[in-house]
Structures are given as C-alpha cells and as structure tokens.
Amino acid sequence: MFKRIITPRMGDTDAMRHITNTALPVWFEIARNELIEIFNPDYELTYKKWNLMLVHMDFNFIRQCYFGYDVEIRTYVTKIGKSSFTVLHEAWQNGKLRSNGKATMVYYDFIRQESNVIPEDIRIKLKEHFIGPEELDEKNRVEMKNNKKVNELDYVESDY
Amino acid sequence: MFKRIITPRMGDTDAMRHITNTALPVWFEIARNELIEIFNPDYELTYKKWNLMLVHMDFNFIRQCYFGYDVEIRTYVTKIGKSSFTVLHEAWQNGKLRSNGKATMVYYDFIRQESNVIPEDIRIKLKEHFIGPEELDEKNRVEMKNNKKVNELDYVESDY
Amino acid sequence: MFKRIITPRMGDTDAMRHITNTALPVWFEIARNELIEIFNPDYELTYKKWNLMLVHMDFNFIRQCYFGYDVEIRTYVTKIGKSSFTVLHEAWQNGKLRSNGKATMVYYDFIRQESNVIPEDIRIKLKEHFIGPEELDEKNRVEMKNNKKVNELDYVESDY
Amino acid sequence: MFKRIITPRMGDTDAMRHITNTALPVWFEIARNELIEIFNPDYELTYKKWNLMLVHMDFNFIRQCYFGYDVEIRTYVTKIGKSSFTVLHEAWQNGKLRSNGKATMVYYDFIRQESNVIPEDIRIKLKEHFIGPEELDEKNRVEMKNNKKVNELDYVESDY
C-alpha cells in the first residue's frame, strides 16, 4: 500500500462547504506517482519511454470530506492482468474512509499503439501492494471501529 | 439528451499530447447543469434549497481526445430510482465517441441529512432524457459508421 | 475583441458560495484559443510548430462572480512588442465587470529555445483586437451605467 | 517563510512536457493554508468567521518546471497594510527558482461586506514572515549560485 498526504485547499471546497467531487480524481492521480515510478523509474515523458494508459476510473463518495484537515490517500493493487492492472484508492480523513475508487491502467506501447505483457519484475513489485476485497473491508471495519471520533465542523446544523 | 460543447484548452493536454484524464470529470460536471436546473431552477446554493448529492461517478477512456477540436458532451438519463438517478455522459470529438461515464445522484435534504423520494414532476422531466443501453449502443454504432473520417493530428507516428 | 461564454460549474464555487479564484486562470486560458489560432492555425502541439510561451499572468478580483449565470470573457490586445504581446481578459456577468487580468506571451522557438520577432502578418491580426486602457475604461464605465441591475443571489445577507 | 512541498502529477504537464501555467495558482493557494491558519485557526468556513478575500494575484514564469521532481513552494509576506497584506510565493525545483508571484488579501467582514483593520496580534505573526525585495533577491542569487546543477529531462533537444 502506498500512502500520500493531501492538504485540501480552500478552492477544493464547493458551496456546500464540503470538498467538491472533482478534487478526488486529482488527488488519486497524485497517489499514482509511486506506481508510475515502478513502470517509469526516470519519469521520461516521451512516446518511446512512457508506457501507461488509463482506461477506466471510478469514484464512490461515502462520507463528506472537509477543508481544514489533511487527507490520507491509500493506494492498493487489486487486480493484475496480462497487460493491465487495477488499483484501488481510498481517501481517509480524521479516521474515516470518505471516498474510494478504482483506476485501471494498461501497459502500453505508444509508438506501436498496442498493449504489452507486463514484465515479471514489474509484476513482482505490483504484487507487494496487492490486497483482496474481503481482507480490505475487514481491515477498514476494524480500523474505523477503533479510531477515535474527531469533532469536525460539518456546518449543516448550525449554519444554513 | 442534453448537449454541451466544450472547447479544450492547452492546459487540458498532458505530455502525451492528448487530453488528460482529469479533464473529463470537469467536462461532465458542466454537462450536468441542465439537470441541476430541473431540481434547482434558481440554482440556489443553500442547505435549505440545494438537493443533489453525487455518490458515484465513473469514466471509460475509449479513444484519445485532442486539443484543437471541439468536444460535444451528450448526457442521457439511464436509471431513475426512488430517490436517486443515474446519468450517462459521452464525449464525442470529430464524429467519434472518445469517453463515456456515469454519475449517480441522490435527491437529498442537506438539513435533515437524508434522501427524499424524487417528486413526480421531476421524474417526468428526467424521463424525457431517458435511453436504454442497447438503444444507445445501436444509435452510436450507426452514427460512427456514417460519420466521415477526420484527419486528426495524433502526433505519435511522426513525432516522438 | 474576442468573446467566449463560460458556464460556471458547481465545482467552481467555494465555501463562500462565490466562484473560487483559481477558476479564472482556467477561464482566461480558454479565451486565448482564438489568439493561439492566429499563431498556430492548425493547433499543432510539437516543438517544431508550437510558438507561444506564457511569461506572466495577473488577475484582479473586482466583484464576486456567481454560479447559475453565464460569464462572458472578453479578450483584448493591449500591447504588441517586438517578440511579445500582452492581452487583457475581462470576466463579465449579469452586466458587470467581475474580474480582469493580463497575460504576456512570447513568440518563441521551442527548439532553438529563443524568442523570435513577431511576423508582420500576425502583427496585423493582433492589431485588430487592440484597445488602449483609457478607451476601455470609458467603454466599460458607460456600459455598466447603462446595464440593468440583475437581482443576483448573493447569499451573504440572508444566509450565514 | 512558509515551506510546502508539492509533487507534480502527470495531469499538471501539458503538450510541451512542462508543467502547465494553470498549475501554479493551485499550488500557491495550497501554500496559503498556513496564512489562513493565522487568521482562521479553526478553518471555519462561514460568513461569520471567514475573514480573507483575495483581490489580486500574479505569476511570473521564469524557467520551465517539470514532472518527476518535487517542487518547494516558499511563501513570504512582502507588504502589510492597514487592512490588507501581500504575500510572495516562489516555486523552486532542483535548486532553481522556476516561478514566482504575489497574492494580495483583504481582511474582510463577509456579513457587513467591508474590510477591517488587521489586529495587532495577527500583524505580529505576519511580520515574522516578512522579507524585503532586495534581501530576497540577494538571498536567491547566492542560493542559486551555490546549488549544484541537476541534469533534468528537458525533452526539447533530443525529442521533437
């Protein structure tokens, strides 16, 4: 699992005083940098070298996320196929899972314009970050049960 | 179906000279303004009045999208539940479907913090934009077959 | 003068229920597409062809801008130098100037990595959009005086 | 001076394989969180409590900034007026100043809709981050002279 801390900015809020939905794709993309590094250790952005293409992403908004508290993005590998793999991102804030979502990337040759088989050495590195859905659900359930409640400013009751 | 034209900006491209993935959530959000208007005719952004909460969104990247050509976002209603509904967005450029994705929204009371049953008058308006998946697939297949090919700058062959 | 209509999206608002500051750089960038077209008629994004580099941009926030009303971006050329030029963008909403700002671009050779003299044919096209500061101020003063007041939802008085 | 580390994401690049201009307003906004905390220790986003309004921001693009290397945002206070103050942000990457820019904020009462005099205790905290323009220029000149050159991937020569 990769961890990355995001500090929400004022402009990430919207008129409901929550973090707006379009912030999540941006935060999850930053969290994929460590994965990019596995495939592109020198981050070279040329058609010859770059080798990842995003084909799908999804997002579930489970609880509101707020400005004023750091967000921890956790990234797991949940599926490793022949030439593609899927990651699961989670956004945690104040001890609670706020949003999650998947991203599927293809190992791709941008010049020949076709997918490639993921090499074994990369496959091994991806596997280090693998988690199954049941294991993750149980882990999160236990963690949220044990986390102390933080009194957040949620605005709605006192201020409409 | 709602239509909205988006003009990509230079900053929407990334180093692969395609439109970057995080542009799509922003484009699809603009395309929901007409739906917002059905639920919030005066666009009032208060907890008392605002009544829509996004709970899910997903995106499929089917073909690359480029800077220099307008994009047409088409929005259909694909599911109307008791207190939620799902829309399908498509991004078309030069006669080809480039990306699509769904967004599920809940009809929500932000003060009582619970969902509400979608009223009948709104339900009727949503139904006007309904399409089933098979009908849409067939419509798109025919349209793409009939559309003339546009010679796009796709960069990869001549310039790497 | 170039005109472009922008429809604010919900995610462009922030917790103060106004359009957030970082929306403006994005809106003004879209408004430069017509200028890009003068320099790059085919929008080709290669080092060989692309020829514009932004070196400065600034923004003044004069009046709040709101979700729910279209915004008109007006772009003028205010300075034409030997190898650079400056544009002024204005954001108008409901008959009032909300924000303005300048952007200075250099006519640039990305391979030789040096600026070039702007050719005469481009210079002529830029001049068509030129306006002086006093003329613009007077034009705007008259226009705002004559525009009818629109009753906007400005949220602050009734809803805190 | 406040420091904040930003990790560029793939989507922050544009087709020239540099960081795109509109990334900077977002990065500089995140860097203002520590200043917000001086004025709003509990980050409460209500009209009653929130007290800062941005009235101006500007950006100078001095050297290209790249994906693949962290960016350090440094924020100084450069002017403290009666009811407003100005900060200077700098973006450093691999030991070189890439961009800088100012932001002017007004200490503002959102309910009465007028500016307020900045209280003495806040003024003292702002002064701790003050620097004059000559002092900063000299400091940066010395620092850049002493910093070792990093061999960056700048793409232009070998890849067009």
XYZ file of C-alpha atoms in Angstrom:
640
model
C 0.000 0.000 0.000
C 1.218 3.483 -0.916
C 0.386 6.433 1.312
C 0.268 10.078 0.350
C -0.913 13.047 2.393
C -3.009 15.700 0.649
C -3.802 19.065 2.205
C -7.127 20.320 0.837
C -7.124 23.912 -0.373
C -9.931 26.455 0.012
C -10.650 26.133 -3.733
C -11.306 22.392 -3.289
C -14.472 23.208 -1.337
C -17.758 23.990 -3.013
C -20.829 25.933 -1.947
C -21.997 23.092 0.329
C -18.705 23.630 2.269
C -17.546 20.092 1.513
C -14.680 19.016 -0.723
C -16.046 19.082 -4.266
C -16.256 15.855 -6.298
C -13.749 16.832 -8.980
C -10.965 17.127 -6.372
C -10.812 13.346 -5.970
C -9.614 12.453 -9.499
C -6.769 14.931 -8.999
C -5.832 13.565 -5.559
C -5.936 9.955 -6.746
C -3.769 10.828 -9.738
C -1.043 12.231 -7.455
C -1.253 8.989 -5.478
C -0.345 7.010 -8.615
C 3.132 8.603 -8.838
C 4.695 5.726 -6.883
C 3.136 3.276 -9.359
C 4.383 5.327 -12.286
C 7.846 5.042 -10.769
C 7.675 1.246 -10.922
C 6.999 1.407 -14.657
C 8.977 4.582 -15.456
C 11.808 4.964 -12.940
C 13.071 8.104 -14.675
C 9.611 9.612 -15.331
C 10.526 10.180 -19.000
C 7.535 11.642 -20.808
C 8.241 10.534 -24.386
C 6.324 8.164 -26.643
C 9.375 5.902 -26.665
C 9.523 5.503 -22.916
C 6.148 6.268 -21.380
C 4.144 3.064 -21.037
C 0.934 3.578 -19.048
C -2.518 4.417 -20.330
C -5.528 4.917 -18.076
C -8.630 3.214 -19.481
C -11.059 3.408 -16.575
C -11.543 5.245 -13.304
C -14.416 5.306 -10.822
C -15.215 7.077 -7.572
C -17.566 6.417 -4.668
C -18.431 9.276 -2.340
C -19.143 7.631 1.011
C -18.843 10.437 3.561
C -18.268 14.162 3.151
C -14.667 15.340 3.199
C -13.777 18.769 4.678
C -11.308 21.611 4.349
C -9.026 22.110 7.360
C -7.914 18.513 7.908
C -5.287 16.540 5.991
C -6.410 13.626 3.826
C -4.518 10.348 3.554
C -4.713 8.637 0.174
C -4.030 4.899 0.366
C -3.416 3.004 -2.856
C -3.631 -0.784 -3.219
C -3.255 -3.048 -6.232
C -6.427 -5.131 -6.506
C -6.011 -6.893 -9.854
C -3.030 -7.815 -12.024
C -3.923 -8.990 -15.523
C -1.779 -9.953 -18.508
C -1.278 -6.418 -19.799
C -3.326 -4.312 -17.403
C -3.777 -3.819 -13.669
C -6.255 -2.148 -11.354
C -5.558 -0.041 -8.302
C -7.920 0.939 -5.503
C -7.540 4.378 -3.939
C -9.026 5.367 -0.597
C -9.317 8.864 0.896
C -9.209 8.867 4.710
C -9.787 11.916 6.878
C -9.971 12.093 10.671
C -10.010 8.311 10.936
C -12.834 7.686 8.493
C -12.962 6.415 4.936
C -14.504 9.250 2.910
C -14.185 8.136 -0.724
C -12.717 5.291 -2.684
C -12.326 4.387 -6.318
C -10.509 2.269 -8.840
C -8.240 3.027 -11.755
C -7.353 0.531 -14.485
C -4.157 1.081 -16.425
C -2.833 -0.680 -19.496
C 0.879 -1.351 -20.044
C 1.096 0.302 -23.429
C 3.499 0.945 -26.291
C 2.649 4.454 -27.505
C 4.590 4.130 -30.756
C 3.267 0.760 -31.903
C -0.043 1.728 -30.282
C -0.719 -1.631 -28.687
C -0.654 -3.131 -25.212
C 2.280 -5.198 -23.938
C 2.542 -8.044 -21.443
C 3.584 -6.686 -18.021
C 7.156 -7.954 -17.380
C 7.782 -10.280 -14.455
C 9.963 -7.863 -12.433
C 7.220 -5.220 -12.514
C 4.601 -7.843 -11.704
C 6.525 -8.763 -8.543
C 6.626 -5.134 -7.430
C 2.901 -4.709 -8.055
C 2.141 -7.836 -6.015
C 3.770 -6.261 -2.954
C 0.864 -3.807 -2.866
C -1.901 -6.336 -3.550
C -4.924 -6.718 -1.281
C -8.141 -8.692 -1.751
C -11.553 -7.004 -1.291
C -12.625 -9.021 1.780
C -9.333 -8.514 3.543
C -9.503 -4.760 2.896
C -13.122 -4.467 4.060
C -12.325 -6.262 7.305
C -9.170 -4.179 7.868
C -11.127 -0.935 7.327
C -14.035 -2.043 9.522
C -11.708 -2.783 12.432
C -9.756 0.420 11.921
C -12.804 2.658 11.831
C -14.238 0.956 14.922
C -11.023 1.668 16.835
C -10.451 5.222 15.588
C -11.496 7.964 17.977
C -14.236 10.296 16.834
C -12.993 13.731 15.786
C -15.411 16.636 16.211
C -15.463 18.069 12.736
C -17.030 21.291 11.574
C -19.777 19.896 9.348
C -21.649 23.214 9.008
C -25.078 21.891 8.212
C -26.844 22.027 11.550
C -25.762 25.400 12.848
C -25.331 27.242 9.610
C -27.736 27.201 6.712
C -30.431 14.120 -24.239
C -28.617 17.305 -23.255
C -25.813 18.633 -25.451
C -22.996 20.908 -24.405
C -19.974 21.991 -26.436
C -16.598 22.114 -24.666
C -13.526 23.736 -26.188
C -10.399 22.023 -24.833
C -7.713 24.364 -23.569
C -3.945 23.915 -23.934
C -3.743 23.106 -20.198
C -6.138 20.166 -20.703
C -3.437 18.342 -22.662
C -0.696 16.337 -20.986
C 2.787 15.301 -22.045
C 1.406 12.598 -24.365
C -0.328 15.464 -26.278
C -3.760 14.003 -25.577
C -6.477 15.437 -23.331
C -5.559 14.407 -19.797
C -7.859 12.113 -17.804
C -8.789 14.610 -15.105
C -10.363 16.933 -17.699
C -13.313 14.583 -18.144
C -14.801 14.857 -14.610
C -14.787 18.643 -15.064
C -16.407 18.492 -18.522
C -19.085 16.040 -17.388
C -19.854 18.210 -14.364
C -20.559 21.219 -16.607
C -22.865 18.963 -18.631
C -24.976 18.319 -15.518
C -26.029 21.981 -15.247
C -29.224 21.313 -17.229
C -30.078 18.504 -14.804
C -29.351 20.738 -11.829
C -31.821 23.197 -13.336
C -34.591 20.577 -13.237
C -34.044 20.127 -9.500
C -32.936 23.686 -8.646
C -34.496 26.106 -11.152
C -32.962 29.095 -9.367
C -29.552 27.458 -8.707
C -29.740 28.473 -5.021
C -26.693 27.141 -3.215
C -28.017 26.913 0.349
C -28.567 23.880 2.579
C -32.282 24.706 2.596
C -32.654 24.612 -1.167
C -29.850 22.574 -2.717
C -30.973 18.970 -3.124
C -28.483 16.903 -5.121
C -25.584 14.826 -3.839
C -23.227 12.904 -6.112
C -22.498 9.429 -4.750
C -20.749 7.752 -7.673
C -19.026 8.639 -10.919
C -17.069 6.538 -13.424
C -15.184 7.145 -16.655
C -14.137 4.978 -19.577
C -11.400 6.220 -21.874
C -12.155 4.640 -25.240
C -10.193 6.730 -27.755
C -7.751 9.597 -27.284
C -9.229 13.093 -27.293
C -7.208 16.031 -28.727
C -6.672 19.749 -28.340
C -7.752 21.838 -31.329
C -11.210 20.328 -31.931
C -14.438 20.999 -30.014
C -15.924 18.218 -27.900
C -19.643 17.500 -27.662
C -20.824 16.202 -24.308
C -24.105 14.264 -24.545
C -25.961 13.460 -21.348
C -28.686 10.812 -21.032
C -30.678 9.574 -18.047
C -30.181 5.802 -17.822
C -31.799 4.936 -14.499
C -34.466 6.555 -12.325
C -34.777 5.065 -8.849
C -36.942 6.006 -5.869
C -34.590 8.678 -4.516
C -31.643 8.545 -6.902
C -30.950 8.576 -10.619
C -28.055 7.831 -12.936
C -26.898 9.769 -15.964
C -24.596 8.670 -18.760
C -22.228 11.212 -20.274
C -20.487 10.785 -23.607
C -17.649 12.868 -25.055
C -17.689 12.999 -28.865
C -14.986 14.596 -30.993
C -14.718 14.624 -34.786
C -17.558 12.123 -35.101
C -16.187 9.536 -32.698
C -17.080 8.566 -29.153
C -13.940 9.230 -27.087
C -15.023 8.692 -23.473
C -18.141 7.931 -21.538
C -19.098 7.574 -17.922
C -21.924 7.525 -15.425
C -22.849 9.703 -12.481
C -25.323 8.703 -9.784
C -27.015 11.454 -7.818
C -29.235 11.266 -4.753
C -32.166 13.614 -4.197
C -31.080 14.804 -0.784
C -32.197 17.032 2.100
C -28.987 18.669 3.353
C -30.518 19.876 6.630
C -32.209 16.658 7.704
C -29.293 14.798 6.079
C -31.385 12.110 4.424
C -32.538 11.237 0.945
C -36.012 12.118 -0.348
C -38.335 10.489 -2.872
C -37.960 12.211 -6.270
C -41.232 14.100 -6.913
C -43.408 13.085 -9.861
C -42.991 16.343 -11.820
C -39.200 15.999 -11.733
C -39.463 12.314 -12.613
C -41.401 13.214 -15.768
C -38.715 15.681 -16.825
C -35.963 13.121 -16.222
C -37.828 10.545 -18.325
C -37.674 12.859 -21.348
C -33.914 12.256 -21.406
C -34.022 8.510 -20.778
C -32.327 5.995 -23.055
C -31.708 2.252 -22.645
C -28.210 0.789 -23.096
C -28.995 -1.304 -26.208
C -30.770 1.554 -27.948
C -27.814 3.861 -27.240
C -25.218 1.330 -28.409
C -27.081 0.817 -31.675
C -27.574 4.562 -32.201
C -23.843 5.205 -31.619
C -22.770 2.312 -33.848
C -24.835 3.620 -36.758
C -23.687 7.191 -36.184
C -19.992 6.339 -36.088
C -20.327 4.200 -39.204
C -21.882 7.116 -41.091
C -19.578 9.846 -39.797
C -16.811 10.895 -42.150
C -13.274 10.318 -41.009
C -11.471 13.479 -39.887
C -7.705 13.565 -40.304
C -6.598 14.411 -36.794
C -3.140 15.302 -35.606
C -2.418 12.313 -33.402
C 1.312 13.047 -33.036
C 2.557 9.566 -32.310
C 3.822 8.435 -35.682
C 5.686 11.476 -36.891
C 6.815 12.928 -33.629
C 8.270 11.012 -30.750
C -12.037 41.744 -29.095
C -12.691 38.035 -28.742
C -15.761 36.831 -26.852
C -16.242 33.466 -25.226
C -19.106 32.315 -22.997
C -18.255 30.216 -19.931
C -20.867 28.389 -17.891
C -19.657 28.078 -14.286
C -19.933 24.611 -12.795
C -20.880 23.756 -9.201
C -17.241 22.767 -8.543
C -16.111 26.295 -9.488
C -17.774 27.645 -6.340
C -16.091 27.577 -2.951
C -17.400 27.600 0.599
C -18.209 31.334 0.403
C -20.627 30.399 -2.430
C -18.752 32.582 -4.910
C -16.673 31.443 -7.890
C -13.289 30.480 -6.487
C -10.162 32.385 -7.538
C -8.440 29.510 -9.330
C -11.316 29.256 -11.836
C -10.237 32.482 -13.538
C -6.822 31.310 -14.871
C -8.643 28.369 -16.465
C -11.371 30.536 -17.997
C -8.890 33.080 -19.344
C -6.794 30.291 -20.854
C -9.790 29.010 -22.832
C -10.314 32.573 -24.047
C -6.824 32.577 -25.572
C -7.698 29.829 -28.076
C -8.588 32.401 -30.749
C -5.171 34.015 -30.251
C -3.460 30.648 -30.433
C -5.208 30.160 -33.759
C -3.577 33.306 -35.159
C -0.134 31.898 -34.344
C -0.906 28.172 -34.815
C -3.733 27.807 -37.340
C -3.544 24.007 -37.144
C -3.058 23.833 -33.337
C -0.054 21.517 -33.809
C 1.448 20.724 -30.409
C 5.035 19.908 -31.387
C 8.281 21.665 -30.521
C 8.766 22.364 -34.220
C 5.471 24.169 -34.669
C 4.226 25.470 -31.329
C 5.417 29.040 -30.830
C 3.863 30.676 -27.778
C 5.189 30.790 -24.226
C 3.338 32.470 -21.365
C 5.706 34.501 -19.189
C 3.322 36.469 -16.990
C -0.312 36.471 -15.934
C -2.207 38.536 -13.367
C -5.750 38.700 -12.035
C -7.816 41.355 -10.262
C -10.923 40.273 -8.389
C -13.228 43.282 -8.544
C -16.689 41.901 -7.744
C -17.833 38.420 -6.724
C -18.831 36.086 -9.535
C -21.636 33.511 -9.008
C -22.771 30.060 -10.083
C -26.024 29.988 -12.055
C -25.283 32.765 -14.562
C -23.121 32.601 -17.695
C -19.884 34.558 -17.794
C -18.622 36.420 -20.846
C -14.860 36.524 -21.240
C -13.684 39.434 -23.405
C -10.100 39.438 -24.627
C -8.275 42.498 -25.973
C -4.702 43.000 -27.127
C -3.201 45.847 -25.081
C 0.466 45.771 -26.055
C 2.397 44.496 -29.081
C 6.161 44.372 -28.608
C 8.948 43.128 -30.845
C 8.710 39.473 -29.814
C 5.973 39.511 -27.180
C 2.466 40.797 -26.702
C 0.034 41.322 -23.836
C -3.661 40.575 -23.724
C -6.262 41.806 -21.273
C -9.077 39.456 -20.268
C -12.305 40.584 -18.621
C -14.968 38.413 -16.988
C -18.456 39.948 -17.225
C -21.533 38.518 -15.522
C -25.039 39.999 -15.425
C -23.810 43.239 -16.952
C -20.965 43.863 -14.539
C -17.199 43.500 -14.801
C -16.234 40.921 -12.170
C -12.543 40.246 -12.782
C -9.858 41.210 -15.220
C -6.244 40.326 -15.804
C -3.386 40.352 -18.249
C -1.327 37.646 -19.897
C 2.005 38.263 -21.617
C 3.117 35.783 -24.242
C 6.419 35.471 -26.063
C 6.671 34.366 -29.702
C 9.095 31.544 -29.089
C 11.128 28.888 -30.919
C 10.990 25.825 -28.651
C 13.830 24.015 -30.438
C 16.343 26.859 -30.562
C 14.942 27.995 -27.208
C 14.867 31.689 -28.024
C 12.280 34.312 -28.831
C 11.506 35.409 -32.389
C 10.298 38.676 -33.897
C 6.520 38.546 -34.422
C 5.919 38.481 -38.211
C 4.066 41.361 -39.854
C 1.014 39.326 -40.922
C 0.433 38.185 -37.338
C 1.059 41.692 -36.046
C -1.733 42.992 -38.301
C -4.163 40.405 -36.956
C -3.247 41.249 -33.361
C -3.806 44.964 -34.017
C -7.440 44.275 -34.975
C -8.053 43.414 -31.322
C -6.082 46.294 -29.812
C -7.566 48.713 -27.304
C -5.947 51.387 -25.141
C -6.547 51.499 -21.371
C -8.414 54.835 -21.313
C -10.688 53.854 -24.174
C -11.515 50.571 -22.462
C -12.177 52.193 -19.085
C -14.555 54.687 -20.664
C -16.312 51.991 -22.701
C -16.804 49.839 -19.584
C -17.966 52.784 -17.449
C -20.662 53.687 -19.989
C -21.716 50.073 -20.442
C -22.067 49.355 -16.733
C -24.027 52.571 -16.239
C -26.490 51.548 -18.943
C -26.815 47.887 -17.975
C -29.897 46.992 -15.990
C -29.379 45.670 -12.491
C -29.926 41.907 -12.179
C -31.114 40.629 -8.811
C -28.484 38.026 -8.051
C -28.460 35.504 -5.255
C -25.502 36.816 -3.272
C -26.188 34.672 -0.169
C -24.476 36.816 2.421
C -27.324 38.795 3.923
C -29.978 36.146 4.316
C -27.847 33.105 4.808
C -24.900 32.826 7.125
C 8.827 31.964 5.354
C 6.443 29.034 4.952
C 7.551 25.958 3.024
C 5.342 23.398 1.338
C 6.357 20.510 -0.897
C 4.224 19.826 -3.991
C 4.564 16.671 -6.076
C 3.563 17.433 -9.666
C 1.130 14.973 -11.229
C 1.128 13.749 -14.822
C -2.005 15.854 -15.470
C -0.083 19.013 -14.474
C 2.047 18.674 -17.611
C 0.920 19.940 -20.981
C 1.820 19.013 -24.549
C 5.164 20.848 -24.311
C 6.040 18.365 -21.487
C 6.424 21.186 -18.973
C 4.197 21.967 -16.012
C 1.251 23.910 -17.402
C 0.644 27.512 -16.313
C -2.664 26.929 -14.549
C -0.990 24.542 -12.055
C 0.725 27.441 -10.309
C -2.389 29.242 -8.971
C -3.442 25.920 -7.420
C -0.012 25.255 -5.878
C 0.280 28.782 -4.489
C -3.226 28.522 -2.995
C -2.246 25.392 -1.048
C 0.799 27.317 0.212
C -1.503 29.937 1.755
C -3.016 27.442 4.218
C -0.517 28.415 6.919
C -1.516 32.064 6.459
C -5.191 31.153 6.612
C -4.443 29.468 9.928
C -3.136 32.740 11.368
C -6.437 34.431 10.557
C -8.742 31.400 10.983
C -7.194 28.985 13.482
C -10.192 26.652 13.237
C -10.626 26.968 9.436
C -14.340 27.705 9.890
C -15.901 28.374 6.504
C -18.871 30.537 7.487
C -19.654 34.156 6.663
C -19.474 34.929 10.377
C -15.958 33.605 10.821
C -14.137 33.556 7.482
C -12.239 36.805 7.050
C -9.956 36.739 3.996
C -10.715 37.852 0.459
C -8.220 37.593 -2.394
C -8.221 40.749 -4.531
C -5.156 40.251 -6.713
C -2.774 37.528 -7.797
C 0.049 37.485 -10.341
C 2.501 34.935 -11.699
C 5.877 35.136 -13.442
C 7.102 32.103 -15.351
C 10.892 32.323 -15.180
C 12.111 28.807 -16.012
C 10.238 25.673 -17.075
C 9.098 23.352 -14.302
C 8.988 19.561 -14.895
C 7.128 16.423 -13.876
C 9.197 13.902 -11.916
C 10.793 16.246 -9.368
C 9.233 17.718 -6.229
C 8.582 21.461 -6.083
C 9.146 23.584 -2.994
C 6.761 26.498 -2.574
C 8.172 29.259 -0.370
C 5.832 31.960 0.872
C 6.938 35.332 2.279
C 4.974 38.350 3.467
C 6.152 41.360 1.464
C 3.677 44.073 2.473
C 1.443 44.653 5.481
C -1.103 47.435 5.031
C -3.894 48.706 7.275
C -6.477 46.147 6.193
C -4.660 44.136 3.533
C -1.369 42.323 3.052
C 0.624 40.862 0.181
C 2.476 37.579 0.030
C 5.132 36.458 -2.414
C 5.207 32.806 -3.478
C 8.171 31.119 -5.120
C 8.286 27.705 -6.809
C 11.727 26.061 -6.576
C 12.684 22.827 -8.316
C 16.093 21.149 -8.413
C 17.729 24.184 -6.825
C 16.350 26.781 -9.226
C 13.618 29.383 -8.941
C 11.046 28.458 -11.598
C 8.110 30.795 -10.976
C 7.074 33.434 -8.505
C 4.035 35.567 -7.901
C 2.161 37.727 -5.448
C -1.239 37.488 -3.819
C -2.969 40.378 -2.063
C -5.593 39.561 0.525
C -8.005 41.841 2.366
C -9.022 41.247 5.994
C -12.742 41.236 5.366
C -16.075 41.018 7.167
C -18.292 38.933 4.879
C -21.522 39.879 6.653
C -21.032 43.643 6.819
C -19.219 43.364 3.471
C -16.402 45.710 4.334
C -12.722 45.467 5.158
C -11.418 45.571 8.733
C -8.173 46.780 10.275
C -5.787 43.821 10.772
C -5.482 43.275 14.562
C -2.097 43.737 16.233
C -1.622 40.066 17.243
C -2.100 38.932 13.640
C 0.160 41.733 12.401
C 2.947 40.449 14.674
C 2.599 36.935 13.270
C 2.660 38.223 9.678
C 5.835 40.231 10.400
C 7.679 37.034 11.324
C 7.441 36.035 7.644
C 8.339 39.433 6.194
C 11.140 39.918 3.690
C 12.111 42.951 1.578
C 12.617 42.604 -2.198
C 16.376 43.387 -2.207
C 17.100 40.992 0.630
C 15.161 38.225 -1.142
C 16.856 38.839 -4.499
C 20.294 38.666 -2.900
C 19.390 35.530 -0.910
C 18.108 33.785 -4.065
C 21.109 34.867 -6.152
C 23.543 33.395 -3.626
C 21.488 30.230 -3.230
C 21.215 29.536 -6.947
C 24.927 30.171 -7.418
C 25.734 27.591 -4.730
C 23.184 24.962 -5.746
C 24.552 22.078 -7.769
C 23.232 21.642 -11.292
C 20.751 18.771 -11.656
C 20.582 17.083 -15.062
C 16.902 17.366 -15.822
C 14.987 15.765 -18.646
C 14.042 18.873 -20.609
C 12.921 16.994 -23.739
C 13.432 19.699 -26.309
C 16.812 18.869 -27.793
C 16.582 15.129 -28.208
C 12.888 14.749 -28.763
C 10.805 16.835 -31.101
